Every structure is written in C-alpha cells, then in structure tokens.
Coordinates of C-alpha atoms in Angstrom, one line a residue:
X21 CA 130.3 175.6 12.5
X22 CA 133.4 177.6 13.6
X23 CA 133.6 175.4 16.4
X24 CA 134.2 172.3 13.9
X25 CA 136.7 174.0 12.1
X26 CA 138.8 175.2 14.9
X27 CA 138.5 171.6 16.4
X28 CA 139.8 170.1 13.0
X29 CA 142.7 172.8 12.7
X30 CA 143.6 171.6 16.5
X31 CA 143.6 167.9 15.3
X32 CA 145.8 169.2 12.1
X33 CA 147.9 170.8 14.1
X34 CA 148.4 168.1 16.5
X35 CA 149.2 165.6 13.8
X36 CA 151.7 168.1 12.3
X37 CA 153.1 168.5 15.6
X38 CA 153.7 164.5 15.6
X39 CA 155.3 164.6 12.5
X40 CA 157.8 166.9 13.3
X41 CA 158.6 166.2 16.9
X42 CA 157.7 162.5 17.7
X43 CA 161.0 160.5 18.5
X44 CA 161.9 157.5 16.3
X45 CA 161.0 154.2 18.0
X46 CA 164.7 153.2 18.4
X47 CA 166.1 156.4 20.0
X48 CA 166.4 157.0 23.5
X49 CA 165.9 160.6 24.5
X50 CA 166.9 162.0 28.1
X51 CA 166.3 165.5 29.4
X52 CA 168.8 167.1 31.6
X53 CA 167.0 169.9 33.3
X54 CA 168.8 169.1 36.7
X55 CA 171.3 166.6 37.9
X56 CA 169.9 163.1 37.8
X57 CA 170.2 160.8 41.1
X58 CA 172.2 157.9 39.3
X59 CA 174.6 160.7 38.0
X60 CA 175.3 162.1 41.5
X61 CA 175.7 158.7 42.9
X62 CA 178.5 157.7 40.3
X63 CA 179.9 160.9 39.1
X64 CA 182.5 159.0 36.7
X65 CA 179.5 157.9 34.7
X66 CA 178.9 159.9 31.8
X67 CA 175.2 160.5 30.5
X68 CA 174.7 160.2 26.8
X69 CA 172.0 162.5 25.5
X70 CA 170.8 161.7 22.1
X71 CA 168.7 164.4 20.0
X72 CA 165.5 163.3 18.2
X73 CA 165.6 163.8 14.5
X74 CA 162.5 165.0 13.1
X75 CA 160.6 162.6 10.8
X76 CA 160.5 163.8 7.4
X77 CA 157.2 163.6 5.4
X78 CA 157.1 162.4 1.8
X79 CA 155.4 164.2 -1.1
X80 CA 152.0 162.2 -0.6
X81 CA 151.8 163.4 3.4
X82 CA 152.7 167.0 2.4
X83 CA 149.8 167.1 -0.2
X84 CA 147.6 165.5 2.1
X85 CA 148.4 168.2 4.8
X86 CA 148.1 170.9 2.3
X87 CA 144.7 169.9 1.1
X88 CA 143.5 169.7 4.6
X89 CA 144.7 173.2 5.3
X90 CA 143.3 174.4 2.0
X91 CA 139.8 173.3 3.0
X92 CA 140.3 174.5 6.7
X93 CA 141.1 177.8 5.3
X94 CA 138.0 177.8 2.7
X95 CA 135.8 176.9 5.9
X96 CA 137.2 179.7 8.0
X97 CA 137.0 182.0 5.0
X98 CA 133.5 181.7 4.8
X99 CA 132.6 181.9 8.4
X100 CA 134.4 185.1 8.4
X101 CA 132.0 186.4 5.5
X102 CA 129.9 187.7 8.5
X103 CA 130.4 189.0 12.0
X104 CA 130.4 186.9 14.9
X105 CA 127.5 188.3 16.4
X106 CA 125.1 187.7 13.6
X107 CA 125.4 184.7 11.5
X108 CA 123.0 183.2 8.6
X109 CA 120.7 180.9 9.7
X110 CA 118.7 178.4 7.4
X111 CA 116.2 175.6 7.7
X112 CA 118.9 172.9 8.0
X113 CA 120.6 174.4 11.4
X114 CA 118.3 172.0 13.6
X115 CA 120.6 172.5 16.4
X116 CA 120.4 176.4 16.5
X117 CA 116.6 176.2 15.6
X118 CA 116.3 173.6 18.6
X119 CA 118.7 174.6 21.4
X120 CA 116.6 172.7 23.8
X121 CA 116.0 169.6 22.1
X122 CA 115.9 166.3 24.2
X123 CA 117.1 163.1 22.0
X124 CA 114.8 160.4 23.2
X125 CA 116.4 157.4 25.5
X126 CA 115.4 154.2 23.7
X127 CA 116.5 150.4 25.6
X128 CA 115.9 147.8 22.9
X129 CA 114.8 144.6 24.9
X130 CA 114.5 140.8 23.9
X131 CA 112.2 139.6 21.1
X132 CA 112.1 143.0 19.2
X133 CA 110.4 145.0 22.3
X134 CA 111.6 148.5 23.2
X135 CA 111.3 151.1 25.7
X136 CA 111.6 154.7 25.2
X137 CA 111.8 157.6 27.5
X138 CA 110.7 161.2 26.2
X139 CA 111.0 164.8 27.5
X140 CA 109.7 167.7 25.8
X141 CA 113.1 169.5 26.3
X142 CA 116.1 169.2 28.0
X143 CA 116.2 172.4 30.2
X144 CA 113.5 173.6 32.4
X145 CA 112.8 176.7 34.5
X146 CA 111.2 176.9 37.8
X147 CA 108.2 176.9 38.4
X148 CA 108.1 174.3 35.3
X149 CA 107.4 170.9 35.9
X150 CA 109.3 168.0 35.0
X151 CA 107.0 166.4 32.5
X152 CA 108.0 162.9 30.8
X153 CA 106.6 159.9 29.6
X154 CA 107.7 155.9 29.3
X155 CA 106.6 154.5 25.8
X156 CA 106.5 150.8 25.7
X157 CA 106.4 148.3 22.5
X158 CA 105.9 144.7 22.6
X159 CA 105.6 143.9 26.3
X160 CA 103.8 145.1 29.5
X161 CA 105.9 145.9 32.3
X162 CA 105.1 145.6 35.7
X163 CA 106.0 148.1 39.0
X164 CA 107.0 151.0 37.2
X165 CA 108.7 153.6 39.1
X166 CA 110.3 156.7 38.7
X167 CA 112.9 159.0 40.6
X168 CA 114.4 162.3 39.8
X169 CA 117.7 162.7 41.7
X170 CA 120.3 165.6 42.0
X171 CA 123.3 164.4 39.9
X172 CA 125.8 165.9 42.1
X173 CA 125.2 164.0 45.3
X174 CA 122.6 161.1 44.3
X175 CA 119.8 163.1 46.5
X176 CA 116.1 162.0 45.4
X177 CA 114.2 164.9 44.9
X178 CA 110.9 163.3 43.8
X179 CA 109.6 159.8 43.2
X180 CA 106.3 158.1 42.0
X181 CA 105.0 155.0 40.8
X182 CA 103.5 155.3 37.4
X183 CA 100.4 154.1 36.1
X184 CA 99.4 153.4 32.5
X185 CA 97.3 155.5 30.0
X186 CA 94.0 153.9 28.5
X187 CA 96.0 152.0 25.7
X188 CA 98.5 150.6 28.3
X189 CA 101.6 151.8 25.8
X190 CA 102.2 154.9 27.7
X191 CA 103.3 156.1 31.3
X192 CA 102.9 159.5 31.5
X193 CA 104.1 161.7 34.7
X194 CA 105.2 165.1 35.8
X195 CA 107.2 166.2 38.9
X196 CA 106.3 169.6 40.2
X197 CA 108.9 171.5 41.4
X198 CA 110.3 173.4 44.2
X199 CA 112.1 176.5 44.5
X200 CA 115.5 174.7 45.3
X201 CA 115.7 172.8 42.4
X202 CA 118.9 173.7 40.7
X203 CA 121.5 172.4 38.5
X204 CA 122.2 169.1 36.8
X205 CA 119.6 166.3 37.5
X206 CA 118.9 162.6 36.5
X207 CA 115.8 161.1 35.8
X208 CA 115.5 157.4 36.5
X209 CA 112.7 155.0 35.4
X210 CA 112.7 151.4 36.6
X211 CA 110.2 148.9 35.5
X212 CA 110.3 144.7 35.7
X213 CA 110.0 142.9 32.3
X214 CA 110.7 139.6 30.8
X215 CA 111.8 138.5 34.5
X216 CA 114.3 141.5 34.8
X217 CA 114.3 144.8 36.2
X218 CA 115.0 147.3 33.8
X219 CA 116.4 150.6 33.9
X220 CA 116.0 153.9 31.5
X221 CA 118.2 157.0 32.9
X222 CA 118.6 160.5 31.3
X223 CA 120.3 163.9 32.3
X224 CA 118.4 167.1 32.5
X225 CA 119.1 170.8 33.6
X226 CA 116.8 172.6 36.1
X227 CA 117.3 176.4 37.2
X228 CA 115.8 178.9 38.9
X229 CA 115.8 181.9 36.5
X230 CA 118.8 184.3 37.0
X231 CA 117.2 186.8 34.7
X232 CA 114.3 187.2 32.5
X233 CA 113.4 188.6 29.4
X234 CA 110.5 190.8 29.3
X235 CA 110.4 192.3 25.9
X236 CA 112.1 194.3 23.2
X237 CA 112.5 198.0 22.7
X238 CA 112.4 199.9 19.1
X239 CA 114.7 198.7 16.5
X240 CA 117.3 201.1 14.9
X241 CA 119.9 201.1 12.2
X242 CA 123.7 201.7 13.1
X243 CA 125.8 201.6 10.2
X244 CA 125.3 197.9 8.8
X245 CA 123.3 196.9 11.6
X246 CA 119.7 196.3 12.6
X247 CA 119.9 196.7 16.2
X248 CA 117.2 195.6 18.4
X249 CA 117.4 196.3 22.2
X250 CA 116.3 193.2 24.1
X251 CA 114.9 194.2 27.9
X252 CA 115.5 191.9 31.1
X253 CA 115.0 191.7 34.7
X254 CA 118.4 190.7 36.1
X255 CA 117.9 188.9 39.5
X256 CA 121.5 187.9 39.7
X257 CA 124.8 190.5 38.3
X258 CA 127.2 188.6 36.1
X259 CA 128.4 187.9 32.6
X260 CA 125.5 187.3 30.4
X261 CA 125.7 185.7 27.1
X262 CA 122.0 185.9 24.8
X263 CA 121.5 184.1 21.8
X264 CA 118.2 184.4 20.0
X265 CA 117.1 183.7 16.3
X266 CA 115.7 186.2 13.9
X267 CA 112.8 185.0 11.6
X268 CA 110.6 186.7 8.9
X269 CA 107.1 187.3 10.0
X270 CA 106.0 184.4 8.4
X271 CA 108.8 182.5 10.8
X272 CA 111.3 181.9 7.9
X273 CA 115.0 181.6 9.4
X274 CA 117.3 184.3 8.8
X275 CA 119.9 184.9 11.6
X276 CA 121.3 183.5 14.7
X277 CA 122.3 186.8 16.8
X278 CA 124.5 186.7 19.9
X279 CA 125.2 189.5 22.6
X280 CA 127.6 189.4 25.6
X281 CA 127.6 192.0 28.5
X282 CA 128.1 192.6 32.0
X283 CA 124.7 193.1 33.7
X284 CA 124.0 194.3 37.1
X285 CA 120.7 193.4 39.1
X286 CA 117.6 195.1 38.2
X287 CA 116.4 196.5 34.7
X288 CA 119.0 196.0 31.9
X289 CA 119.5 195.8 28.3
X290 CA 121.3 193.8 26.0
X291 CA 121.5 194.8 22.4
X292 CA 121.5 192.3 19.4
X293 CA 122.5 193.2 16.3
X294 CA 121.8 191.9 12.8
X295 CA 124.1 192.6 10.0
X296 CA 122.7 193.7 6.7
X297 CA 123.6 190.7 4.5
X298 CA 122.0 188.2 6.7
X299 CA 118.4 189.7 6.3
X300 CA 118.2 189.1 2.5
X301 CA 116.6 192.2 1.7
X302 CA 114.0 191.5 4.0
X303 CA 113.0 194.7 5.8
X304 CA 110.2 193.1 8.2
X305 CA 108.5 193.1 10.5
X306 CA 110.3 190.2 11.9
X307 CA 110.2 187.9 14.9
X308 CA 112.6 186.9 17.3
X309 CA 112.7 184.3 19.4
X310 CA 114.2 180.9 20.6
X311 CA 116.0 182.6 23.4
X312 CA 119.1 181.0 25.4
X313 CA 119.9 183.4 28.0
X314 CA 123.0 182.1 29.9
X315 CA 124.6 183.5 32.9
X316 CA 128.7 182.5 32.5
X317 CA 130.4 180.8 35.5
X318 CA 132.6 183.1 37.3
X319 CA 135.1 180.8 38.4
X320 CA 136.2 177.4 37.3
X321 CA 134.1 174.3 38.0
X322 CA 130.8 176.3 38.6
X323 CA 127.9 175.6 36.3
X324 CA 126.7 178.1 34.0
X325 CA 123.4 179.3 35.1
X326 CA 120.2 180.3 32.6
X327 CA 117.4 182.8 32.5
X328 CA 114.3 182.6 30.8
X329 CA 111.6 184.7 28.6
X330 CA 108.3 186.2 29.7
X331 CA 107.2 185.5 26.1
X332 CA 108.1 182.7 23.3
X333 CA 109.2 185.3 21.2
X334 CA 108.5 189.1 20.2
X335 CA 107.7 190.9 17.1
X336 CA 110.1 193.4 15.8
X337 CA 109.5 196.6 13.8
X338 CA 109.9 196.9 10.2
X339 CA 112.9 199.2 9.0
X340 CA 113.9 201.5 6.3
X341 CA 116.1 199.0 4.8
X342 CA 117.9 201.7 2.8
X343 CA 118.9 203.3 6.1
X344 CA 121.3 200.1 6.5
X345 CA 125.0 201.1 5.0
X346 CA 126.5 198.6 2.7
X347 CA 129.9 198.7 4.4
X348 CA 131.4 195.1 4.2
X349 CA 132.5 193.3 7.7
X350 CA 136.2 194.2 8.7
X351 CA 138.0 191.3 10.2
X352 CA 139.9 191.9 13.2
X353 CA 143.7 191.5 13.2
X354 CA 143.6 188.0 15.1
X355 CA 141.1 186.8 12.6
X356 CA 143.4 188.2 9.7
X357 CA 146.3 186.3 11.2
X358 CA 144.7 183.0 11.5
X359 CA 143.4 183.2 8.0
X360 CA 146.6 184.3 6.5
X361 CA 148.2 181.4 8.5
X362 CA 145.8 178.7 7.0
X363 CA 146.2 180.2 4.0
X364 CA 150.1 179.9 4.2
X365 CA 150.0 176.3 5.2
X366 CA 147.6 175.4 2.4
X367 CA 150.1 176.6 0.1
X368 CA 153.1 174.7 1.5
X369 CA 155.2 177.6 2.6

C-alpha cells in the first residue's frame, strides 16, 4: 500500500507543479542560457524575454488539493504504525499471499467460443518443468502446437504438438527444463479454428536458483520483535532480499516480513523480524512460508534473479509473549519529514 501512497503523492505533486509553473497559452517563453544563433547573426536585434506567471488556483481547487493531501497523510500515517520490515497481513491481501500467481490468458472467439492458457504459477525454478494447459470451449481446434521461447532473442527452447485429453476440451503438456534456462520467457500456443490460425501467448520467468532456503533456526525475542533466523545456502554472492509470510499454526495470516542483506557464497543466515503488534497476541507456534528470495541486480538493465526453498514452509517455535517489550515503533527522521510535509499540505500551509 505504501507504493500506492507514494505513487498517488507523486501524481499530486506533478499536478501541483503544473498548476504553479505551467505557462499560459498566449505566453511565449525563451530561455537564454547561451547566445542564440539568430542573435549572433543580427546583433542589432534584441530578444524579448517574458516570464510566465504562475496559474492561480481558485478556492475549489485549493480545497480539492488539500483534501487529496489529507487522504495521503492519513494513509501514510497508517502505514507508519508498523516498521517496514513487519507489516500486518490479512486474508484480503491476495497479492502478498500469492506472490507467484499466474493470471489466466483468455482469448474470446466468434460464436461465444473461447480459449484459455493456464499455468500453475508465473515463476519457475530449475529443475521444475514448465507445466501448462490449453482449455477450449465451444469449438474443436486442429493442429495445436506450443513453443517456449527466450524473450530477449526469440530463441526456441522447446516445442511440441499437443494432443487433447479424454474430454477433448483440454490440451495439457509440460516442457522439461535444462540447466541453461534463465530469465524471461514466452510460452506461445497456436491452433487452427474457424478457418484461422489463432495464437495465445504469455510471459513467464525461469531461473536457476541463486540460493536455497534450507531451514530456520531457533526463534528469539529482541526488544519488541520476534526474531526468526532463516538459513540459506548461497550459490551467488550479492544483495539479497527475502520476503515471507508469517501465519498462525492453523495457517491464519499474521504478517509479511522482509529482510535485506549482502550475502557471500556458502552457508548464510537472514534474520526476519515480526513486530509485537502484528502478532495479535498469538504466542505461537507459527508457520513461515510463501518465500520470495531475490538477488537484486548489481547494475542498471540487469534482471533480478531468484532463489528457492527446500520446503514450502517451516514451523516456528512458540515464544514467551511476555518477553517482547511494548516499546512503540519509532519513525526515522526521513519518515517524520514526509509525514509533516503531507500534514502541512493538507492544512493548506
């Protein structure tokens, strides 16, 4: 939600800048940073410089802008109730609970017919096979083919003719991986129907794991935080970010936890911390899962790479809840300045 708040803030600031600095339509503005070619050729001709006056906002526009900043400040203040490394998680947070979700690609056809391309997830790790299926409704296609291509150069990595299942409405297949599969890919399915060649296409990501989560250590308390050490085997050194979801023992969502650290090759640990307030008086045991382990790119234009986990999740030992302190989360100076700015703008000052 913080990203949405910051994006909205950016849009509001751009609108504010447009209000105050955009020149009037009938005003010609010339910036004299250095002598202009025409002025050098004809020194007797004088350049006329006009200064654009700021566009004044009426009372209604000012009230609208103040209301926008008021909403932004309230949303940002709510975000700052918890540290960035430990945020509350609910069953309504679909994207956080399903970070590797694949949105089905559907193609509507004539006469109410349709074709859909379905994958179990978006991101795959070696040695997983790329599993998919084509589901048809309202027609019987012919010559169904599939190709897996490298997105960057269009190189075909695998291809196959697909055959229908027993009910002739599904064409399922899997492409077995090789160790050199890496990066963004495209899955393309082609078939003939209604006298035309039809095509469905979708993107996916494949990676050779740069690190693997092998387990977790014993949890402990540190101030107001429950500390969970995550054990990894790192194959490629670099700046890693780990995001994981913490649940109750019965799999009720509690918090999304994030940690970032520079890791070297070999055995390593990343500490996830759960702030006391997100635990909702639940002393555990807990279940930690839904891992997203990411090696951040070292230079612009370089894609991030991903790791995997030996298991889908791990049990976290129960703790003595009373050992966690009640100290509140303290804002950083930067966070305070942002909040004060939004509150000042909301007040029209």
